[in-house]
Amino acid sequence: MPYIQLDAIDLRILKALQGDGRLTNTELAEVVGLSQSPCLRRVRRLEADGYIRSYRAVLEREAVGLSLTVFVEIKLDTSSRSAAEGLEQALAAMPEVVTCHMLSGESDCLAEVVVPSVKAYEELLNSVLRQLPNVRDIRSNIALKRVKSEAPMPLTHLKRGDVHGGS
């Protein structure tokens, strides 16, 4: 991704859109102190340069019947690239997996899984996760309470002059 010079207005745009992705261009321009046309140009540039990846609705898990969150640690029985790639592809294709990270350390992977109930997780564990190739160990950690989730990205490290590149 080519870096652009982020100035204070760019940072205000990113912060505002993280807070509310449904702001109209008129509302956003007012929040960041620009007229509408320059504001829209900046947003389009931030999108084109990959700073803004997408816009979406964040659903309330419990309201849509996904009241159980399980953090699943997976250890592979081999350190081969093909085994890791196979696991990545399998987990990425599962709708129940809402976040997934490949790790260095004790486990090879940490997946956040959302399901309606313990029974639903047991079914997923037995019929899908335990059937994945090259899996040596699976450890499940049930979340008791969600303290913070879907938080905006902190942007304080992106002060003017800290980002490489030009226009």
mmCIF file with all atom_site columns, C-alpha atoms in Angstrom, residues 6-146:
data_model
loop_
_atom_site.group_PDB
_atom_site.id
_atom_site.type_symbol
_atom_site.label_atom_id
_atom_site.label_alt_id
_atom_site.label_comp_id
_atom_site.label_asym_id
_atom_site.label_entity_id
_atom_site.label_seq_id
_atom_site.pdbx_PDB_ins_code
_atom_site.Cartn_x
_atom_site.Cartn_y
_atom_site.Cartn_z
_atom_site.occupancy
_atom_site.B_iso_or_equiv
_atom_site.pdbx_formal_charge
_atom_site.auth_seq_id
_atom_site.auth_comp_id
_atom_site.auth_asym_id
_atom_site.auth_atom_id
_atom_site.pdbx_PDB_model_num
ATOM 1   C CA . LEU A 1 6   ? -1.790  12.021  6.612  1.00 0.00 ? 6   LEU A CA 1
ATOM 2   C CA . ASP A 1 7   ? -2.514  15.425  8.022  1.00 0.00 ? 7   ASP A CA 1
ATOM 3   C CA . ALA A 1 8   ? -4.745  16.456  10.912 1.00 0.00 ? 8   ALA A CA 1
ATOM 4   C CA . ILE A 1 9   ? -7.838  16.590  8.674  1.00 0.00 ? 9   ILE A CA 1
ATOM 5   C CA . ASP A 1 10  ? -7.207  13.056  7.351  1.00 0.00 ? 10  ASP A CA 1
ATOM 6   C CA . LEU A 1 11  ? -6.901  11.826  10.922 1.00 0.00 ? 11  LEU A CA 1
ATOM 7   C CA . ARG A 1 12  ? -10.143 13.590  11.900 1.00 0.00 ? 12  ARG A CA 1
ATOM 8   C CA . ILE A 1 13  ? -11.885 11.954  8.928  1.00 0.00 ? 13  ILE A CA 1
ATOM 9   C CA . LEU A 1 14  ? -10.632 8.503   9.919  1.00 0.00 ? 14  LEU A CA 1
ATOM 10  C CA . LYS A 1 15  ? -11.630 9.023   13.556 1.00 0.00 ? 15  LYS A CA 1
ATOM 11  C CA . ALA A 1 16  ? -15.098 10.308  12.629 1.00 0.00 ? 16  ALA A CA 1
ATOM 12  C CA . LEU A 1 17  ? -15.801 7.452   10.209 1.00 0.00 ? 17  LEU A CA 1
ATOM 13  C CA . GLN A 1 18  ? -14.648 4.870   12.743 1.00 0.00 ? 18  GLN A CA 1
ATOM 14  C CA . GLY A 1 19  ? -17.147 6.348   15.178 1.00 0.00 ? 19  GLY A CA 1
ATOM 15  C CA . ASP A 1 20  ? -19.981 6.425   12.650 1.00 0.00 ? 20  ASP A CA 1
ATOM 16  C CA . GLY A 1 21  ? -19.523 4.988   9.163  1.00 0.00 ? 21  GLY A CA 1
ATOM 17  C CA . ARG A 1 22  ? -22.978 6.216   8.176  1.00 0.00 ? 22  ARG A CA 1
ATOM 18  C CA . LEU A 1 23  ? -22.113 9.905   8.334  1.00 0.00 ? 23  LEU A CA 1
ATOM 19  C CA . THR A 1 24  ? -23.157 11.656  5.164  1.00 0.00 ? 24  THR A CA 1
ATOM 20  C CA . ASN A 1 25  ? -20.483 13.619  3.351  1.00 0.00 ? 25  ASN A CA 1
ATOM 21  C CA . THR A 1 26  ? -22.229 16.808  4.486  1.00 0.00 ? 26  THR A CA 1
ATOM 22  C CA . GLU A 1 27  ? -22.112 15.714  8.135  1.00 0.00 ? 27  GLU A CA 1
ATOM 23  C CA . LEU A 1 28  ? -18.520 14.521  7.853  1.00 0.00 ? 28  LEU A CA 1
ATOM 24  C CA . ALA A 1 29  ? -17.401 17.764  6.206  1.00 0.00 ? 29  ALA A CA 1
ATOM 25  C CA . GLU A 1 30  ? -18.947 19.715  9.063  1.00 0.00 ? 30  GLU A CA 1
ATOM 26  C CA . VAL A 1 31  ? -17.295 17.519  11.714 1.00 0.00 ? 31  VAL A CA 1
ATOM 27  C CA . VAL A 1 32  ? -13.819 17.835  10.186 1.00 0.00 ? 32  VAL A CA 1
ATOM 28  C CA . GLY A 1 33  ? -14.083 21.485  9.145  1.00 0.00 ? 33  GLY A CA 1
ATOM 29  C CA . LEU A 1 34  ? -14.033 21.205  5.350  1.00 0.00 ? 34  LEU A CA 1
ATOM 30  C CA . SER A 1 35  ? -16.420 22.024  2.561  1.00 0.00 ? 35  SER A CA 1
ATOM 31  C CA . GLN A 1 36  ? -18.143 19.043  0.967  1.00 0.00 ? 36  GLN A CA 1
ATOM 32  C CA . SER A 1 37  ? -16.100 18.622  -2.223 1.00 0.00 ? 37  SER A CA 1
ATOM 33  C CA . PRO A 1 38  ? -12.640 18.561  -0.586 1.00 0.00 ? 38  PRO A CA 1
ATOM 34  C CA . CYS A 1 39  ? -13.972 16.271  2.135  1.00 0.00 ? 39  CYS A CA 1
ATOM 35  C CA . LEU A 1 40  ? -15.302 13.788  -0.421 1.00 0.00 ? 40  LEU A CA 1
ATOM 36  C CA . ARG A 1 41  ? -12.004 13.887  -2.351 1.00 0.00 ? 41  ARG A CA 1
ATOM 37  C CA . ARG A 1 42  ? -10.077 13.102  0.834  1.00 0.00 ? 42  ARG A CA 1
ATOM 38  C CA . VAL A 1 43  ? -12.388 10.211  1.740  1.00 0.00 ? 43  VAL A CA 1
ATOM 39  C CA . ARG A 1 44  ? -12.061 8.749   -1.756 1.00 0.00 ? 44  ARG A CA 1
ATOM 40  C CA . ARG A 1 45  ? -8.256  9.071   -1.550 1.00 0.00 ? 45  ARG A CA 1
ATOM 41  C CA . LEU A 1 46  ? -8.206  7.370   1.872  1.00 0.00 ? 46  LEU A CA 1
ATOM 42  C CA . GLU A 1 47  ? -10.340 4.558   0.427  1.00 0.00 ? 47  GLU A CA 1
ATOM 43  C CA . ALA A 1 48  ? -8.225  4.190   -2.723 1.00 0.00 ? 48  ALA A CA 1
ATOM 44  C CA . ASP A 1 49  ? -4.974  4.124   -0.738 1.00 0.00 ? 49  ASP A CA 1
ATOM 45  C CA . GLY A 1 50  ? -6.277  1.385   1.562  1.00 0.00 ? 50  GLY A CA 1
ATOM 46  C CA . TYR A 1 51  ? -6.697  3.302   4.811  1.00 0.00 ? 51  TYR A CA 1
ATOM 47  C CA . ILE A 1 52  ? -10.452 2.721   4.722  1.00 0.00 ? 52  ILE A CA 1
ATOM 48  C CA . ARG A 1 53  ? -11.038 -0.918  3.888  1.00 0.00 ? 53  ARG A CA 1
ATOM 49  C CA . SER A 1 54  ? -14.832 -1.145  4.068  1.00 0.00 ? 54  SER A CA 1
ATOM 50  C CA . TYR A 1 55  ? -18.031 0.039   5.685  1.00 0.00 ? 55  TYR A CA 1
ATOM 51  C CA . ARG A 1 56  ? -20.359 -2.322  7.497  1.00 0.00 ? 56  ARG A CA 1
ATOM 52  C CA . ALA A 1 57  ? -22.972 -2.671  10.198 1.00 0.00 ? 57  ALA A CA 1
ATOM 53  C CA . VAL A 1 58  ? -21.752 -4.149  13.487 1.00 0.00 ? 58  VAL A CA 1
ATOM 54  C CA . LEU A 1 59  ? -24.497 -6.395  14.792 1.00 0.00 ? 59  LEU A CA 1
ATOM 55  C CA . GLU A 1 60  ? -25.282 -6.999  18.447 1.00 0.00 ? 60  GLU A CA 1
ATOM 56  C CA . ARG A 1 61  ? -24.372 -10.658 18.914 1.00 0.00 ? 61  ARG A CA 1
ATOM 57  C CA . GLU A 1 62  ? -26.991 -11.467 21.528 1.00 0.00 ? 62  GLU A CA 1
ATOM 58  C CA . ALA A 1 63  ? -29.743 -9.774  19.519 1.00 0.00 ? 63  ALA A CA 1
ATOM 59  C CA . VAL A 1 64  ? -29.076 -12.107 16.569 1.00 0.00 ? 64  VAL A CA 1
ATOM 60  C CA . GLY A 1 65  ? -28.901 -15.186 18.797 1.00 0.00 ? 65  GLY A CA 1
ATOM 61  C CA . LEU A 1 66  ? -25.112 -15.574 19.032 1.00 0.00 ? 66  LEU A CA 1
ATOM 62  C CA . SER A 1 67  ? -24.756 -15.375 22.787 1.00 0.00 ? 67  SER A CA 1
ATOM 63  C CA . LEU A 1 68  ? -21.734 -17.657 23.192 1.00 0.00 ? 68  LEU A CA 1
ATOM 64  C CA . THR A 1 69  ? -18.217 -16.567 22.298 1.00 0.00 ? 69  THR A CA 1
ATOM 65  C CA . VAL A 1 70  ? -15.443 -19.157 22.396 1.00 0.00 ? 70  VAL A CA 1
ATOM 66  C CA . PHE A 1 71  ? -11.743 -18.462 21.898 1.00 0.00 ? 71  PHE A CA 1
ATOM 67  C CA . VAL A 1 72  ? -10.291 -21.550 20.266 1.00 0.00 ? 72  VAL A CA 1
ATOM 68  C CA . GLU A 1 73  ? -6.555  -22.245 20.368 1.00 0.00 ? 73  GLU A CA 1
ATOM 69  C CA . ILE A 1 74  ? -5.399  -24.730 17.748 1.00 0.00 ? 74  ILE A CA 1
ATOM 70  C CA . LYS A 1 75  ? -2.042  -26.486 17.669 1.00 0.00 ? 75  LYS A CA 1
ATOM 71  C CA . LEU A 1 76  ? -0.952  -28.234 14.482 1.00 0.00 ? 76  LEU A CA 1
ATOM 72  C CA . ASP A 1 77  ? 0.960   -31.523 14.506 1.00 0.00 ? 77  ASP A CA 1
ATOM 73  C CA . THR A 1 78  ? 3.386   -30.197 11.895 1.00 0.00 ? 78  THR A CA 1
ATOM 74  C CA . SER A 1 79  ? 5.016   -26.859 11.213 1.00 0.00 ? 79  SER A CA 1
ATOM 75  C CA . SER A 1 80  ? 4.701   -27.160 7.451  1.00 0.00 ? 80  SER A CA 1
ATOM 76  C CA . ARG A 1 81  ? 3.555   -24.199 5.404  1.00 0.00 ? 81  ARG A CA 1
ATOM 77  C CA . SER A 1 82  ? 0.892   -26.293 3.669  1.00 0.00 ? 82  SER A CA 1
ATOM 78  C CA . ALA A 1 83  ? -0.629  -27.356 7.005  1.00 0.00 ? 83  ALA A CA 1
ATOM 79  C CA . ALA A 1 84  ? -0.780  -23.744 8.203  1.00 0.00 ? 84  ALA A CA 1
ATOM 80  C CA . GLU A 1 85  ? -2.274  -22.549 4.909  1.00 0.00 ? 85  GLU A CA 1
ATOM 81  C CA . GLY A 1 86  ? -4.854  -25.338 4.991  1.00 0.00 ? 86  GLY A CA 1
ATOM 82  C CA . LEU A 1 87  ? -5.898  -24.354 8.500  1.00 0.00 ? 87  LEU A CA 1
ATOM 83  C CA . GLU A 1 88  ? -6.077  -20.672 7.529  1.00 0.00 ? 88  GLU A CA 1
ATOM 84  C CA . GLN A 1 89  ? -8.305  -21.447 4.542  1.00 0.00 ? 89  GLN A CA 1
ATOM 85  C CA . ALA A 1 90  ? -10.588 -23.763 6.511  1.00 0.00 ? 90  ALA A CA 1
ATOM 86  C CA . LEU A 1 91  ? -11.089 -21.279 9.342  1.00 0.00 ? 91  LEU A CA 1
ATOM 87  C CA . ALA A 1 92  ? -11.537 -18.317 6.992  1.00 0.00 ? 92  ALA A CA 1
ATOM 88  C CA . ALA A 1 93  ? -14.378 -20.201 5.274  1.00 0.00 ? 93  ALA A CA 1
ATOM 89  C CA . MET A 1 94  ? -16.279 -20.859 8.517  1.00 0.00 ? 94  MET A CA 1
ATOM 90  C CA . PRO A 1 95  ? -18.983 -18.243 9.219  1.00 0.00 ? 95  PRO A CA 1
ATOM 91  C CA . GLU A 1 96  ? -18.808 -18.975 12.961 1.00 0.00 ? 96  GLU A CA 1
ATOM 92  C CA . VAL A 1 97  ? -15.186 -17.752 13.035 1.00 0.00 ? 97  VAL A CA 1
ATOM 93  C CA . VAL A 1 98  ? -15.381 -13.969 13.359 1.00 0.00 ? 98  VAL A CA 1
ATOM 94  C CA . THR A 1 99  ? -11.678 -13.318 13.961 1.00 0.00 ? 99  THR A CA 1
ATOM 95  C CA . CYS A 1 100 ? -8.669  -15.520 13.448 1.00 0.00 ? 100 CYS A CA 1
ATOM 96  C CA . HIS A 1 101 ? -4.966  -14.986 14.022 1.00 0.00 ? 101 HIS A CA 1
ATOM 97  C CA . MET A 1 102 ? -2.012  -17.206 13.238 1.00 0.00 ? 102 MET A CA 1
ATOM 98  C CA . LEU A 1 103 ? 0.388   -17.112 16.172 1.00 0.00 ? 103 LEU A CA 1
ATOM 99  C CA . SER A 1 104 ? 3.928   -17.761 17.204 1.00 0.00 ? 104 SER A CA 1
ATOM 100 C CA . GLY A 1 105 ? 4.183   -19.424 20.579 1.00 0.00 ? 105 GLY A CA 1
ATOM 101 C CA . GLU A 1 106 ? 2.304   -22.191 22.333 1.00 0.00 ? 106 GLU A CA 1
ATOM 102 C CA . SER A 1 107 ? -0.577  -22.356 19.828 1.00 0.00 ? 107 SER A CA 1
ATOM 103 C CA . ASP A 1 108 ? -0.510  -21.970 16.074 1.00 0.00 ? 108 ASP A CA 1
ATOM 104 C CA . CYS A 1 109 ? -3.868  -20.246 15.798 1.00 0.00 ? 109 CYS A CA 1
ATOM 105 C CA . LEU A 1 110 ? -6.398  -18.341 17.873 1.00 0.00 ? 110 LEU A CA 1
ATOM 106 C CA . ALA A 1 111 ? -9.931  -18.165 16.501 1.00 0.00 ? 111 ALA A CA 1
ATOM 107 C CA . GLU A 1 112 ? -12.871 -16.265 17.946 1.00 0.00 ? 112 GLU A CA 1
ATOM 108 C CA . VAL A 1 113 ? -16.023 -18.296 17.381 1.00 0.00 ? 113 VAL A CA 1
ATOM 109 C CA . VAL A 1 114 ? -19.612 -17.149 17.923 1.00 0.00 ? 114 VAL A CA 1
ATOM 110 C CA . VAL A 1 115 ? -22.468 -19.634 18.257 1.00 0.00 ? 115 VAL A CA 1
ATOM 111 C CA . PRO A 1 116 ? -25.932 -19.698 19.832 1.00 0.00 ? 116 PRO A CA 1
ATOM 112 C CA . SER A 1 117 ? -25.147 -22.122 22.668 1.00 0.00 ? 117 SER A CA 1
ATOM 113 C CA . VAL A 1 118 ? -22.744 -24.575 24.273 1.00 0.00 ? 118 VAL A CA 1
ATOM 114 C CA . LYS A 1 119 ? -24.551 -27.367 22.431 1.00 0.00 ? 119 LYS A CA 1
ATOM 115 C CA . ALA A 1 120 ? -23.977 -25.590 19.104 1.00 0.00 ? 120 ALA A CA 1
ATOM 116 C CA . TYR A 1 121 ? -20.280 -25.171 19.939 1.00 0.00 ? 121 TYR A CA 1
ATOM 117 C CA . GLU A 1 122 ? -20.005 -28.847 20.901 1.00 0.00 ? 122 GLU A CA 1
ATOM 118 C CA . GLU A 1 123 ? -21.440 -29.781 17.496 1.00 0.00 ? 123 GLU A CA 1
ATOM 119 C CA . LEU A 1 124 ? -19.026 -27.440 15.682 1.00 0.00 ? 124 LEU A CA 1
ATOM 120 C CA . LEU A 1 125 ? -16.096 -28.758 17.708 1.00 0.00 ? 125 LEU A CA 1
ATOM 121 C CA . ASN A 1 126 ? -16.892 -32.411 17.061 1.00 0.00 ? 126 ASN A CA 1
ATOM 122 C CA . SER A 1 127 ? -18.125 -32.262 13.476 1.00 0.00 ? 127 SER A CA 1
ATOM 123 C CA . VAL A 1 128 ? -15.845 -29.557 12.048 1.00 0.00 ? 128 VAL A CA 1
ATOM 124 C CA . LEU A 1 129 ? -12.897 -28.443 14.150 1.00 0.00 ? 129 LEU A CA 1
ATOM 125 C CA . ARG A 1 130 ? -11.740 -31.896 15.250 1.00 0.00 ? 130 ARG A CA 1
ATOM 126 C CA . GLN A 1 131 ? -12.004 -33.084 11.640 1.00 0.00 ? 131 GLN A CA 1
ATOM 127 C CA . LEU A 1 132 ? -9.540  -30.515 10.306 1.00 0.00 ? 132 LEU A CA 1
ATOM 128 C CA . PRO A 1 133 ? -6.343  -32.123 8.974  1.00 0.00 ? 133 PRO A CA 1
ATOM 129 C CA . ASN A 1 134 ? -3.057  -31.803 10.875 1.00 0.00 ? 134 ASN A CA 1
ATOM 130 C CA . VAL A 1 135 ? -4.707  -30.602 14.111 1.00 0.00 ? 135 VAL A CA 1
ATOM 131 C CA . ARG A 1 136 ? -2.966  -31.981 17.190 1.00 0.00 ? 136 ARG A CA 1
ATOM 132 C CA . ASP A 1 137 ? -4.700  -30.062 19.978 1.00 0.00 ? 137 ASP A CA 1
ATOM 133 C CA . ILE A 1 138 ? -7.720  -27.797 20.448 1.00 0.00 ? 138 ILE A CA 1
ATOM 134 C CA . ARG A 1 139 ? -8.294  -25.732 23.574 1.00 0.00 ? 139 ARG A CA 1
ATOM 135 C CA . SER A 1 140 ? -11.559 -23.912 24.040 1.00 0.00 ? 140 SER A CA 1
ATOM 136 C CA . ASN A 1 141 ? -11.964 -20.890 26.286 1.00 0.00 ? 141 ASN A CA 1
ATOM 137 C CA . ILE A 1 142 ? -15.531 -19.704 26.833 1.00 0.00 ? 142 ILE A CA 1
ATOM 138 C CA . ALA A 1 143 ? -15.901 -15.958 27.245 1.00 0.00 ? 143 ALA A CA 1
ATOM 139 C CA . LEU A 1 144 ? -17.896 -15.007 30.321 1.00 0.00 ? 144 LEU A CA 1
ATOM 140 C CA . LYS A 1 145 ? -18.276 -11.333 29.457 1.00 0.00 ? 145 LYS A CA 1
ATOM 141 C CA . ARG A 1 146 ? -17.297 -9.096  26.554 1.00 0.00 ? 146 ARG A CA 1
#
